[in-house]
Short mmCIF file of C-alpha atoms and ligand atoms in Angstrom, two decimals:
data_model
loop_
_atom_site.label_atom_id
_atom_site.label_comp_id
_atom_site.label_asym_id
_atom_site.label_seq_id
_atom_site.Cartn_x
_atom_site.Cartn_y
_atom_site.Cartn_z
CA UNK A 1 36.87 45.57 2.24
CA UNK A 2 38.91 42.50 2.10
CA UNK A 3 41.74 42.95 5.27
CA UNK A 4 42.45 39.40 5.25
CA UNK A 5 44.09 40.02 2.23
CA UNK A 6 45.33 42.90 3.04
CA UNK A 7 47.09 41.79 6.51
CA UNK A 8 48.78 39.58 4.26
CA UNK A 9 49.86 41.41 1.90
CA UNK A 10 51.53 44.32 4.83
CA UNK A 11 52.62 40.69 6.38
CA UNK A 12 54.98 40.41 3.27
CA UNK A 13 56.20 43.70 2.63
CA UNK A 14 57.00 44.46 6.26
CA UNK A 15 59.30 40.77 6.44
CA UNK A 16 62.16 40.90 4.50
CA UNK A 17 63.05 43.87 6.02
CA UNK A 18 64.12 44.34 9.96
CA UNK A 19 65.04 48.39 10.09
CA UNK A 20 61.66 49.72 12.08
CA UNK A 21 61.85 52.86 10.46
CA UNK A 22 61.74 51.65 6.73
CA UNK A 23 58.71 49.33 7.95
CA UNK A 24 57.00 51.98 9.62
CA UNK A 25 57.62 54.19 6.28
CA UNK A 26 56.31 51.85 4.11
CA UNK A 27 52.97 50.68 6.29
CA UNK A 28 51.61 54.08 6.68
CA UNK A 29 52.21 54.27 2.64
CA UNK A 30 50.44 50.39 1.98
CA UNK A 31 47.77 51.57 4.23
CA UNK A 32 47.37 55.29 2.82
CA UNK A 33 47.17 53.60 -1.15
CA UNK A 34 45.31 50.24 -0.25
CA UNK A 35 42.59 51.36 2.22
CA UNK A 36 40.02 53.73 -0.02
CA UNK A 37 39.35 57.25 0.82
CA UNK A 38 42.05 58.21 2.61
CA UNK A 39 43.92 61.82 3.07
CA UNK A 40 46.46 60.74 5.35
CA UNK A 41 47.67 57.96 7.12
CA UNK A 42 50.79 57.89 9.55
CA UNK A 43 52.37 57.80 12.95
CA UNK A 44 52.49 60.06 16.32
CA UNK A 45 55.14 59.15 18.68
CA UNK A 46 55.51 59.74 22.42
CA UNK A 47 58.10 62.21 23.51
CA UNK A 48 58.52 63.90 26.17
CA UNK A 49 55.33 63.80 28.91
CA UNK A 50 53.27 62.01 26.33
CA UNK A 51 53.20 65.22 23.72
CA UNK A 52 53.04 63.34 20.12
CA UNK A 53 55.96 63.82 17.94
CA UNK A 54 55.20 63.76 13.89
CA UNK A 55 56.84 60.26 12.15
CA UNK A 56 56.57 58.79 9.01
CA UNK A 57 53.26 59.15 7.04
CA UNK A 58 51.20 59.69 3.41
CA UNK A 59 49.29 62.59 2.36
CA UNK A 60 49.68 66.54 2.88
CA UNK A 61 51.94 68.02 5.06
CA UNK A 62 50.57 67.57 8.89
CA UNK A 63 50.77 69.06 12.54
CA UNK A 64 54.91 68.08 13.74
CA UNK A 65 53.60 68.04 17.77
CA UNK A 66 50.27 67.74 19.53
CA UNK A 67 50.34 68.36 23.21
CA UNK A 68 49.88 65.71 25.16
CA UNK A 69 46.74 64.34 25.79
CA UNK A 70 44.91 66.79 23.23
CA UNK A 71 43.60 65.25 20.34
CA UNK A 72 42.05 62.30 18.95
CA UNK A 73 45.79 60.99 18.61
CA UNK A 74 46.24 62.78 22.60
CA UNK A 75 42.58 59.96 23.19
CA UNK A 76 43.97 56.85 21.98
CA UNK A 77 47.17 57.73 23.31
CA UNK A 78 46.10 57.73 26.48
CA UNK A 79 43.33 55.74 27.17
CA UNK A 80 46.03 52.74 25.13
CA UNK A 81 42.31 52.41 22.73
CA UNK A 82 41.50 52.82 19.60
CA UNK A 83 38.97 55.91 18.63
CA UNK A 84 36.89 56.61 15.89
CA UNK A 85 35.43 59.52 15.20
CA UNK A 86 32.87 59.69 13.04
CA UNK A 87 32.37 63.43 12.30
CA UNK A 88 35.81 65.14 13.89
CA UNK A 89 33.61 68.97 13.58
CA UNK A 90 32.21 67.25 15.84
CA UNK A 91 34.48 66.40 18.21
CA UNK A 92 35.32 69.20 20.72
CA UNK A 93 39.09 67.96 21.04
CA UNK A 94 40.02 67.21 17.76
CA UNK A 95 43.12 68.72 16.48
CA UNK A 96 42.26 69.84 12.92
CA UNK A 97 46.12 69.25 10.64
CA UNK A 98 43.98 69.15 7.34
CA UNK A 99 40.36 70.90 6.82
CA UNK A 100 39.40 68.19 4.11
CA UNK A 101 39.48 65.78 7.34
CA UNK A 102 36.08 64.23 8.25
CA UNK A 103 36.07 61.54 10.00
CA UNK A 104 39.12 59.74 11.64
CA UNK A 105 40.60 56.57 13.70
CA UNK A 106 43.61 56.46 15.48
CA UNK A 107 45.06 53.38 17.19
CA UNK A 108 47.61 52.62 19.62
CA UNK A 109 51.00 51.47 19.11
CA UNK A 110 51.53 48.99 22.11
CA UNK A 111 54.60 47.57 23.43
CA UNK A 112 55.29 43.94 24.53
CA UNK A 113 54.58 44.92 28.28
CA UNK A 114 51.53 46.60 27.28
CA UNK A 115 53.27 50.54 27.13
CA UNK A 116 51.85 52.59 24.27
CA UNK A 117 54.86 54.65 22.05
CA UNK A 118 53.03 56.05 20.00
CA UNK A 119 50.30 55.95 17.11
CA UNK A 120 48.57 55.29 13.83
CA UNK A 121 46.33 58.35 12.76
CA UNK A 122 44.37 57.67 9.65
CA UNK A 123 41.85 60.99 8.19
CA UNK A 124 39.24 60.42 5.80
CA UNK A 125 37.31 63.07 4.01
CA UNK A 126 34.26 61.13 4.09
CA UNK A 127 32.16 61.61 7.19
CA UNK A 128 31.66 58.14 9.31
CA UNK A 129 34.54 56.19 7.20
CA UNK A 130 35.74 54.22 9.61
CA UNK A 131 33.02 51.16 10.56
CA UNK A 132 33.45 48.90 13.62
CA UNK A 133 34.81 46.60 10.43
CA UNK A 134 37.25 48.82 9.50
CA UNK A 135 38.59 49.25 12.70
CA UNK A 136 38.95 45.32 13.49
CA UNK A 137 40.79 45.06 10.44
CA UNK A 138 42.46 48.27 10.81
CA UNK A 139 43.98 46.68 14.07
CA UNK A 140 45.35 43.76 12.01
CA UNK A 141 47.02 45.95 10.38
CA UNK A 142 48.88 47.34 13.29
CA UNK A 143 49.23 44.25 14.75
CA UNK A 144 51.60 42.99 12.12
CA UNK A 145 53.75 46.21 12.15
CA UNK A 146 53.95 46.44 16.44
CA UNK A 147 55.14 42.87 15.83
CA UNK A 148 57.85 43.99 13.63
CA UNK A 149 58.43 46.76 15.97
CA UNK A 150 57.87 45.11 19.36
CA UNK A 151 59.18 47.46 21.73
CA UNK A 152 59.53 51.77 22.10
CA UNK A 153 62.15 51.95 18.67
CA UNK A 154 65.33 52.50 19.42
CA UNK A 155 65.30 55.70 17.10
CA UNK A 156 63.12 57.37 18.97
CA UNK A 157 66.14 58.32 21.42
CA UNK A 158 66.98 60.63 18.60
CA UNK A 159 64.06 62.15 19.08
CA UNK A 160 64.02 66.06 19.85
CA UNK A 161 62.09 66.62 22.85
N1 SME B 201 43.49 65.24 13.85
C1 SME B 201 44.35 64.73 14.85
C2 SME B 201 45.95 65.11 14.88
C3 SME B 201 46.72 65.15 13.51
S1 SME B 201 46.28 64.79 12.26
O1 SME B 201 44.85 64.27 11.70
C4 SME B 201 46.94 64.34 11.14
C5 SME B 201 44.04 64.90 16.48
O2 SME B 201 43.15 65.16 16.67
O3 SME B 201 44.50 64.38 17.08
#
């Protein structure tokens, strides 16, 4: 996978628009359609006390709220680290939103002061879909997004907690 090319493409895609929600919506669609073998890609945003609330995504309808610190997404949020799970069925704290998902990667969305305001989560129907090289490359893509969304987005003030 040529993540350098994808990085340049996503940078171009987001560069003309200043609205953060619009850019996040296009980012989720871009990843879903350009990275092969995915069945879901999208955002969860931190609500009250670390609960994660569904944001823009592509794929089948998903869980709207993930309890604080739970699931692959909660682990990425709490640890502020990218979490790769090769086999979600072997990961005890995995939260099943779509039974088609076999492997998963969740990346924290970090603001300029190091606070995490959400995660970007990707599911694949293929076991061990996300290699270390994928984690690095997808990290580049998420960094392009977080450069365009450098602090907790103001539209999250209206998040129903
Ligand atoms: N599986 C995730 C929940 C979100 S869905 O995959 C879209 C988790 O364990 O956090």
